[in-house]
Coordinates of C-alpha atoms and ligand atoms in Angstrom, one line a residue:
X858 CA 148.8 94.3 42.9
X859 CA 149.6 91.2 44.9
X860 CA 147.8 92.5 48.1
X861 CA 144.5 92.4 46.3
X862 CA 145.2 88.9 44.9
X863 CA 146.0 87.6 48.4
X864 CA 142.8 89.1 49.7
X865 CA 140.8 87.4 47.0
X866 CA 142.5 84.1 47.8
X867 CA 141.0 84.4 51.2
X868 CA 137.5 83.8 49.8
X869 CA 135.5 80.8 51.1
X870 CA 135.1 78.1 48.6
X871 CA 132.3 75.6 48.0
X872 CA 134.6 73.0 49.7
X873 CA 134.5 75.0 53.0
X874 CA 130.7 74.6 53.5
X875 CA 128.2 71.8 53.6
X876 CA 125.9 71.6 50.5
X877 CA 124.1 68.4 51.4
X878 CA 120.4 68.8 50.5
X879 CA 121.0 72.5 49.7
X880 CA 119.6 74.3 46.7
X881 CA 122.7 75.7 44.9
X882 CA 122.8 78.4 42.3
X883 CA 126.0 78.7 40.3
X884 CA 126.9 81.8 38.3
X885 CA 129.0 80.5 35.4
X886 CA 130.5 82.2 32.4
X887 CA 129.4 80.2 29.3
X888 CA 130.2 83.2 27.0
X889 CA 132.0 81.0 24.5
X890 CA 133.2 81.9 21.0
X891 CA 130.8 80.6 18.3
X892 CA 130.8 80.8 14.5
X893 CA 127.9 82.2 12.4
X894 CA 126.2 78.8 12.6
X895 CA 126.5 78.6 16.4
X896 CA 129.2 76.0 16.4
X897 CA 131.2 76.5 19.6
X898 CA 134.8 77.1 18.6
X899 CA 136.3 76.8 22.0
X900 CA 134.3 75.2 24.9
X901 CA 137.0 75.8 27.6
X902 CA 134.7 78.0 29.6
X903 CA 132.1 75.3 29.8
X904 CA 134.6 72.5 30.5
X905 CA 136.3 74.5 33.3
X906 CA 133.0 74.7 35.3
X907 CA 132.3 71.0 35.1
X908 CA 134.3 70.2 38.3
X909 CA 132.2 72.6 40.3
X910 CA 128.9 71.2 38.9
X911 CA 130.1 67.6 39.5
X912 CA 131.2 68.5 43.0
X913 CA 127.6 69.7 43.8
X914 CA 126.1 66.5 42.4
X915 CA 128.6 64.3 44.3
X916 CA 128.1 66.1 47.5
X917 CA 124.3 65.8 47.6
X918 CA 123.0 69.2 46.5
X919 CA 119.2 69.2 46.3
X920 CA 119.2 71.1 43.0
X921 CA 121.6 73.1 40.8
X922 CA 120.6 76.2 38.9
X923 CA 123.1 77.5 36.3
X924 CA 123.1 81.2 35.4
X925 CA 125.2 82.8 32.6
X926 CA 125.3 85.5 30.1
X927 CA 126.3 85.1 26.4
X928 CA 127.6 88.0 24.5
X929 CA 126.3 91.5 24.8
X930 CA 122.7 91.3 23.6
X931 CA 120.4 94.3 23.3
X932 CA 117.1 92.8 24.3
X933 CA 116.2 89.2 23.5
X934 CA 117.6 87.6 20.5
X935 CA 118.0 84.0 19.4
X936 CA 121.6 84.9 18.3
X937 CA 122.5 85.2 22.0
X938 CA 120.5 82.3 23.3
X939 CA 122.1 79.8 25.7
X940 CA 120.2 77.1 23.9
X941 CA 123.2 77.0 21.6
X942 CA 125.4 75.6 24.3
X943 CA 122.9 73.3 26.0
X944 CA 123.9 70.1 24.1
X945 CA 127.6 70.7 24.7
X946 CA 127.0 71.2 28.4
X947 CA 124.9 68.0 28.6
X948 CA 127.6 66.0 26.8
X949 CA 130.4 67.3 29.0
X950 CA 128.4 66.6 32.1
X951 CA 127.0 63.4 30.8
X952 CA 123.7 64.4 32.3
X953 CA 120.4 65.9 31.2
X954 CA 120.0 69.6 31.9
X955 CA 116.6 71.3 31.8
X956 CA 116.6 74.6 29.9
X957 CA 114.2 77.3 31.2
X958 CA 113.3 80.5 29.3
X959 CA 113.1 82.7 32.4
X960 CA 113.9 83.0 36.1
X961 CA 110.2 82.8 36.9
X962 CA 110.0 79.2 35.4
X963 CA 112.8 77.7 37.5
X964 CA 110.8 76.6 40.5
X965 CA 108.3 74.7 38.5
X966 CA 111.0 73.1 36.4
X967 CA 112.9 72.0 39.6
X968 CA 109.7 70.5 41.1
X969 CA 109.6 68.0 38.3
X970 CA 113.2 66.9 38.7
X971 CA 114.6 64.3 41.1
X972 CA 117.3 65.3 43.7
X973 CA 120.4 66.7 42.0
X974 CA 118.4 68.1 39.0
X975 CA 120.1 70.7 36.9
X976 CA 118.5 73.7 35.3
X977 CA 120.1 76.2 32.9
X978 CA 118.4 79.6 32.7
X979 CA 118.3 81.5 29.4
X980 CA 120.9 84.3 28.9
X981 CA 120.6 86.4 32.0
X982 CA 121.4 89.6 30.0
X983 CA 118.0 89.2 28.4
X984 CA 116.9 90.9 31.6
X985 CA 117.6 94.6 31.7
X986 CA 118.1 94.3 35.4
X987 CA 121.2 92.1 35.1
X988 CA 123.7 94.8 33.9
X989 CA 122.0 97.5 36.0
X990 CA 122.4 95.3 39.1
X991 CA 118.7 95.6 39.8
X992 CA 117.8 94.5 43.3
X993 CA 114.5 92.9 42.1
X994 CA 116.4 90.6 39.7
X995 CA 119.0 89.9 42.4
X996 CA 116.3 89.0 44.9
X997 CA 114.5 86.8 42.4
X998 CA 117.7 84.8 41.7
X999 CA 118.5 84.7 45.4
X1000 CA 115.1 83.0 46.1
X1001 CA 116.1 80.1 44.0
X1002 CA 118.9 79.0 46.3
X1003 CA 120.3 78.3 49.8
X1004 CA 123.9 78.6 48.5
X1005 CA 125.2 81.0 45.9
X1006 CA 128.3 79.9 44.1
X1007 CA 130.3 82.2 41.8
X1008 CA 132.4 80.3 39.3
X1009 CA 132.3 82.9 36.5
X1010 CA 135.8 84.2 36.7
X1011 CA 135.4 85.8 33.2
X1012 CA 132.6 88.0 34.5
X1013 CA 134.0 88.6 38.0
X1014 CA 134.9 92.2 37.2
X1015 CA 131.2 93.0 36.5
X1016 CA 128.9 94.4 39.2
X1017 CA 125.8 92.8 37.8
X1018 CA 122.7 91.3 39.5
X1019 CA 124.0 87.7 39.1
X1020 CA 127.6 88.3 39.9
X1021 CA 127.3 90.9 42.6
X1022 CA 123.8 92.0 43.7
X1023 CA 122.5 88.5 44.5
X1024 CA 125.1 88.1 47.3
X1025 CA 123.2 90.7 49.4
X1026 CA 120.2 88.4 49.6
X1027 CA 121.9 85.0 50.2
X1028 CA 123.6 84.0 53.4
X1029 CA 125.9 81.3 52.1
X1030 CA 128.0 82.7 49.2
X1031 CA 131.2 81.1 48.1
X1032 CA 133.5 80.7 45.2
X1033 CA 133.4 77.7 42.9
X1034 CA 136.5 75.6 42.0
X1035 CA 137.3 77.5 38.9
X1036 CA 137.2 80.9 40.6
X1037 CA 139.7 79.5 43.2
X1038 CA 141.9 77.9 40.5
X1039 CA 142.1 81.1 38.6
X1040 CA 143.1 83.3 41.5
X1041 CA 145.6 80.8 42.7
X1042 CA 147.2 80.6 39.2
X1043 CA 147.4 84.4 38.9
X1044 CA 148.9 84.6 42.4
X1045 CA 151.6 82.2 41.2
X1046 CA 152.2 84.1 38.0
X1047 CA 152.3 87.6 39.4
X1048 CA 153.8 87.2 42.9
X1049 CA 157.4 87.5 41.8
X1050 CA 157.2 87.8 38.1
X1051 CA 160.5 87.5 36.1
X1052 CA 161.2 90.8 34.4
X1053 CA 160.8 92.3 31.9
X1054 CA 157.0 91.8 32.1
X1055 CA 155.3 92.3 28.7
X1056 CA 151.5 92.8 28.2
X1057 CA 150.1 92.1 24.7
X1058 CA 146.7 93.6 24.3
X1059 CA 144.3 93.7 21.4
X1060 CA 140.9 92.4 20.5
X1061 CA 137.7 94.4 19.9
X1062 CA 136.4 95.3 23.4
X1063 CA 138.2 98.5 23.2
X1064 CA 136.0 100.6 25.4
X1065 CA 136.1 98.3 28.3
X1066 CA 139.8 97.5 28.1
X1067 CA 141.6 100.7 27.0
X1068 CA 141.0 102.7 30.1
X1069 CA 142.4 99.8 32.2
X1070 CA 145.8 100.3 30.6
X1071 CA 146.6 103.5 32.6
X1072 CA 146.8 101.6 35.9
X1073 CA 148.5 98.6 34.4
X1074 CA 151.5 100.8 33.6
X1075 CA 152.6 100.3 37.2
X1076 CA 152.7 96.5 36.8
X1077 CA 154.5 96.0 33.4
X1078 CA 157.6 97.0 31.6
X1079 CA 156.4 96.8 28.0
X1080 CA 153.0 96.8 26.2
X1081 CA 152.4 95.6 22.7
X1082 CA 149.1 97.0 21.3
X1083 CA 147.5 95.3 18.4
X1084 CA 144.0 94.4 17.1
X1085 CA 141.2 96.9 17.0
X1086 CA 142.7 98.5 20.2
X1087 CA 145.7 99.7 18.2
X1088 CA 143.5 101.6 15.7
X1089 CA 142.3 104.0 18.4
X1090 CA 146.0 104.7 19.3
X1091 CA 147.1 105.1 15.7
X1092 CA 144.2 107.5 15.0
X1093 CA 145.1 109.4 18.2
X1094 CA 148.7 109.9 17.1
X1095 CA 147.4 111.4 13.9
X1096 CA 147.0 108.7 11.3
X1097 CA 143.8 108.4 9.3
X1098 CA 142.6 104.9 10.0
X1099 CA 139.7 105.2 7.5
X1100 CA 137.0 102.6 8.1
X1101 CA 138.9 100.8 10.8
X1102 CA 137.2 100.2 14.1
X1103 CA 138.1 103.3 16.1
X1104 CA 136.7 104.5 19.4
X1105 CA 136.7 108.3 18.8
X1106 CA 135.6 109.0 22.4
X1107 CA 138.7 107.3 23.7
X1108 CA 141.4 109.1 21.8
X1109 CA 142.1 111.4 24.7
X1110 CA 142.6 108.4 27.0
X1111 CA 144.9 106.8 24.4
X1112 CA 147.1 110.0 24.4
X1113 CA 147.1 110.0 28.3
X1114 CA 148.3 106.4 28.3
X1115 CA 151.1 107.1 25.8
X1116 CA 152.2 110.1 27.9
X1117 CA 152.0 108.4 31.2
X1118 CA 153.9 105.3 29.8
X1119 CA 156.7 107.6 28.7
X1120 CA 157.0 109.2 32.1
X1121 CA 157.0 105.8 33.8
X1122 CA 159.5 104.3 31.5
X1123 CA 157.1 101.7 30.1
X1124 CA 157.7 101.0 26.4
X1125 CA 154.7 100.9 24.1
X1126 CA 154.8 99.2 20.7
X1127 CA 152.2 100.0 18.0
X1128 CA 151.9 98.4 14.6
X1129 CA 154.1 99.9 11.9
X1130 CA 152.3 98.2 9.1
X1131 CA 148.8 96.7 8.8
X1132 CA 146.7 94.4 6.6
X1133 CA 143.7 96.3 5.3
X1134 CA 140.5 95.1 3.6
X1135 CA 137.3 96.5 2.1
X1136 CA 135.2 93.9 4.1
X1137 CA 136.5 91.7 6.9
X1138 CA 133.8 89.0 6.4
X1139 CA 133.8 88.8 2.6
X1140 CA 137.1 90.4 1.5
X1141 CA 137.5 91.1 -2.2
X1142 CA 140.3 93.5 -1.8
X1143 CA 143.3 93.1 0.6
X1144 CA 146.3 95.3 0.9
X1145 CA 149.4 95.5 3.2
X1146 CA 150.3 99.1 3.9
X1147 CA 152.2 101.2 6.4
X1148 CA 150.0 102.1 9.4
X1149 CA 149.9 105.7 8.1
X1150 CA 148.6 104.7 4.7
X1151 CA 145.3 102.8 5.2
X1152 CA 143.6 103.3 1.8
X1153 CA 140.4 105.2 1.6
X1154 CA 137.4 103.1 2.4
X1155 CA 139.4 100.2 3.8
X1156 CA 139.9 99.0 7.4
X1157 CA 142.9 97.6 9.3
X1158 CA 142.2 94.0 10.3
X1159 CA 145.6 92.5 11.1
X1160 CA 149.3 93.2 11.8
X1161 CA 151.5 93.6 8.7
X1162 CA 154.7 91.5 8.2
X1163 CA 157.1 94.1 9.5
X1164 CA 155.1 94.5 12.7
X1165 CA 155.1 90.8 13.2
X1166 CA 158.9 90.8 13.1
X1167 CA 159.1 93.8 15.4
X1168 CA 156.6 92.3 17.9
X1169 CA 158.4 89.0 17.8
X1170 CA 161.6 90.6 18.9
X1171 CA 159.8 92.2 21.8
X1172 CA 158.3 88.8 22.8
X1173 CA 161.7 87.1 22.6
X1174 CA 163.3 89.7 25.0
X1175 CA 160.6 89.3 27.7
X1176 CA 160.4 86.9 30.7
X1177 CA 156.8 87.1 31.7
X1178 CA 154.2 87.6 29.0
X1179 CA 150.5 88.3 29.6
X1180 CA 148.3 88.3 26.4
X1181 CA 144.7 89.4 26.1
X1182 CA 143.0 90.2 22.8
X1183 CA 143.8 88.8 19.3
X1184 CA 146.0 90.9 17.0
X1185 CA 143.5 90.8 14.1
X1186 CA 140.2 89.3 12.8
X1187 CA 141.7 85.9 13.4
X1188 CA 138.5 84.1 12.6
X1189 CA 139.0 84.9 8.9
X1190 CA 142.0 82.9 7.7
X1191 CA 143.5 85.8 5.6
X1192 CA 143.6 88.0 8.8
X1193 CA 144.8 85.4 11.3
X1194 CA 148.5 85.6 10.4
X1195 CA 149.5 88.3 12.9
X1196 CA 147.8 86.5 15.8
X1197 CA 149.0 83.0 14.9
X1198 CA 152.6 84.2 14.2
X1199 CA 152.9 85.8 17.6
X1200 CA 151.4 82.6 19.2
X1201 CA 154.1 80.5 17.6
X1202 CA 156.9 82.9 18.7
X1203 CA 155.5 83.0 22.3
X1204 CA 155.3 79.2 22.3
X1205 CA 159.0 79.0 21.4
X1206 CA 160.2 81.2 24.3
X1207 CA 161.0 80.1 27.8
X1208 CA 159.0 83.0 29.2
X1209 CA 156.1 82.4 31.6
X1210 CA 153.0 83.0 29.5
X1211 CA 149.6 83.9 30.8
X1212 CA 146.7 83.9 28.2
X1213 CA 143.4 85.6 29.0
X1214 CA 140.2 86.0 27.1
X1215 CA 137.7 83.7 25.4
X1216 CA 138.8 84.7 21.9
X1217 CA 142.5 84.9 22.6
X1218 CA 142.4 81.3 24.0
X1219 CA 140.5 80.2 21.0
X1220 CA 143.0 81.9 18.6
X1221 CA 145.9 80.3 20.4
X1222 CA 144.2 76.9 20.2
X1223 CA 143.5 77.4 16.5
X1224 CA 147.2 78.2 16.1
X1225 CA 147.9 74.8 17.6
X1226 CA 149.8 76.3 20.6
X1227 CA 147.3 75.9 23.4
X1228 CA 149.4 73.3 25.3
X1229 CA 152.6 75.4 25.0
X1230 CA 151.4 78.2 27.2
X1231 CA 152.1 78.3 30.9
X1232 CA 148.6 79.1 32.0
X1233 CA 145.4 80.0 30.2
X1234 CA 142.8 81.9 32.1
X1235 CA 139.1 81.9 31.2
X1236 CA 139.0 85.7 32.0
X1237 CA 139.7 88.4 29.5
X1238 CA 138.7 91.8 30.9
X1239 CA 138.7 90.2 34.4
X1240 CA 142.4 89.2 34.1
X1241 CA 143.3 92.8 33.0
X1242 CA 141.5 94.3 36.0
X1243 CA 143.4 91.9 38.2
X1244 CA 146.6 93.0 36.6
X1245 CA 145.5 96.6 37.3
X1246 CA 145.7 95.7 41.0
X1247 CA 141.9 95.9 41.6
X1248 CA 140.0 93.6 43.8
X1249 CA 137.4 92.0 41.6
X1250 CA 133.8 92.9 42.7
X1251 CA 132.5 89.3 42.4
X1252 CA 135.1 88.2 45.0
X1253 CA 134.4 91.1 47.3
X1254 CA 130.8 90.0 48.0
X1255 CA 131.7 86.4 48.9
X1256 CA 132.3 85.1 52.4
X1257 CA 135.8 85.2 53.7
X1258 CA 137.7 82.5 55.5
X1259 CA 138.6 83.0 59.2
X1260 CA 142.1 84.2 59.4
Ligands
ADP1882 P1 138.9 88.3 24.2 O1 137.7 87.5 24.1 O2 140.2 87.4 24.1 O3 138.9 89.1 25.5 P2 137.9 90.4 22.6 O4 136.6 89.9 22.7 O5 138.3 91.8 23.2 O6 139.0 89.4 23.1 O7 138.3 90.6 21.0 C1 138.2 89.5 20.1 C2 137.7 90.0 18.8 O8 138.4 91.1 18.3 C3 137.7 88.9 17.7 O9 136.4 88.6 17.3 C4 138.5 89.6 16.5 O10 137.9 89.4 15.3 C5 138.3 91.1 16.9 N1 139.4 91.9 16.3 C6 140.7 91.9 16.5 N2 141.4 92.8 15.8 C7 140.4 93.5 15.1 C8 140.5 94.6 14.2 N3 141.6 95.2 13.8 N4 139.3 95.1 13.7 C9 138.1 94.5 14.1 N5 138.0 93.5 14.9 C10 139.2 93.0 15.5
3PG1883 C1 134.3 88.0 28.7 O1 134.1 87.4 27.6 O2 135.3 88.6 28.9 C2 133.3 87.8 29.8 O3 132.3 86.8 29.5 C3 132.7 89.1 30.2 O4 131.9 89.6 29.1 P1 131.6 91.2 29.1 O5 132.9 91.9 28.8 O6 130.6 91.3 28.0 O7 131.0 91.6 30.4
MG1884 MG1 135.8 88.0 23.4

C-alpha cells in the first residue's frame, strides 16, 4: 500500500510553480452534509480548501474558478445546488464570490471582476459529461485556466471530467494544499501502523464501498461492519432484513469477502442486534431485536446495545483504527446511539485513529469527539481506495516532481 502513497506524495504542488497573473481553476470537494433545510452540518470540506484559495489570491493569480460537485444528482435539481454553500464560502474566505450557473458563463463573469476575482460554478454533476469523463466538458473546463489545481481529495478516486479528464488539456496541473496534506497524513498513519489494525466501515454508499473491502483485507487485521453496509452482509448470510437498505446485487461479493477474510485470518464483526423502525425519518415504531429477527415491514437503522458492547471491545483491543461510514442513521437522534457510542469509545483509547468521510466526520463532531481523533480526512471512498493500495486517479494525472 505504501508504495502507491509514496508515488502520490511525489505530485507537484501549487507551491512548486509560479501562479502570478495566471488563470487558476481549482477542483474542490464542497460535497458537505446538509439538513433538509440546507443548513450545512459540517463545513470542514469548505474550510479545508481555504488555504489553497488564499494562497492563489496572495500569490497574484489573475482569476480563480472553483469547480465542485454536491451529492449525486440525476439531472438538475435545486436540492443539489451549490448556491446552498455560497454564503458559507464567502464568509470563510471573507471575500465575495461570483456564482455562475454554467461553464459557458464563466468567461463573461470573470471579465467583470478585478484581478484575483473568484467564480464558483454550479454543481458540475449537473452536466452528464462530468461522470462520463466527457472530453468536451474536460476541454471546456481546461479553456478557463492556465493552471489546473486539484484540491478535491474526497473526489480523487473518481475518473471524472473535472478530476481527471481536464488534465489532458492543461499543461500546468498540480495538487492543492489539501491534497498534499491528506496524502502526507495518510503516509504517516499507514507507513508503519501499530497492529492490530482495525477498519470500521458503514454508511450508505454500499455499492461504491463494499467491493473495495476485498483488497483491503491485505492491509487490516479486523473489520467491523455496521450501518447500511452490514444489512447486505446479514442478508447474504441468510437473515431476512425486511425493509432494510440492502444491495441484492452485492450479496455474492459479500460472501466472497467473508470467505476471503477467513482464509486470510482477518476477523469480521457484524451486528448481533439492531434497532429497527417503520420509518427512519418519522419513526412511530422502534424496536430492538436480534439481527435475525427484524420485524416484518421494518428496517434496521442502528446498532443494538449488545453490538455496541461487542464492537467497543474490538475497538479497545486495536492499535490503529480507520473509520469510514456511520453505524446508523445518526442524523435522527433515536438512531445515533450506535455511532456516538463507538465515537466515545474510540476517543478514550490510545489507538491512532483515522476518520474518513463527510458524514462520518460530521457524526463524530456531533458526538463531541472531533478533537479527540488523531487525524480526520475529508475523503470517504477516496480514503478506502487509498487503503486498498490503489493509486488515486486524480493524483496520477498531475505533474510529478523531478526525482
Ligand atoms: P461518509 O459520508 O462518511 O463516507 P456515507 O455517505 O457512505 O458516509 O453514509 C452516510 C449515510 O449513511 C448517513 O446519511 C446515514 O444516515 C446513512 N446510514 C447509516 N446506516 C444506515 C442504515 N442502517 N440504513 C440507512 N442509512 C444508513
Ligand atoms: C464523498 O462524499 O465521498 C465525495 O464527495 C465523493 O462523492 P461520490 O462518492 O458521490 O463520488
Ligand atoms: Mg456521505
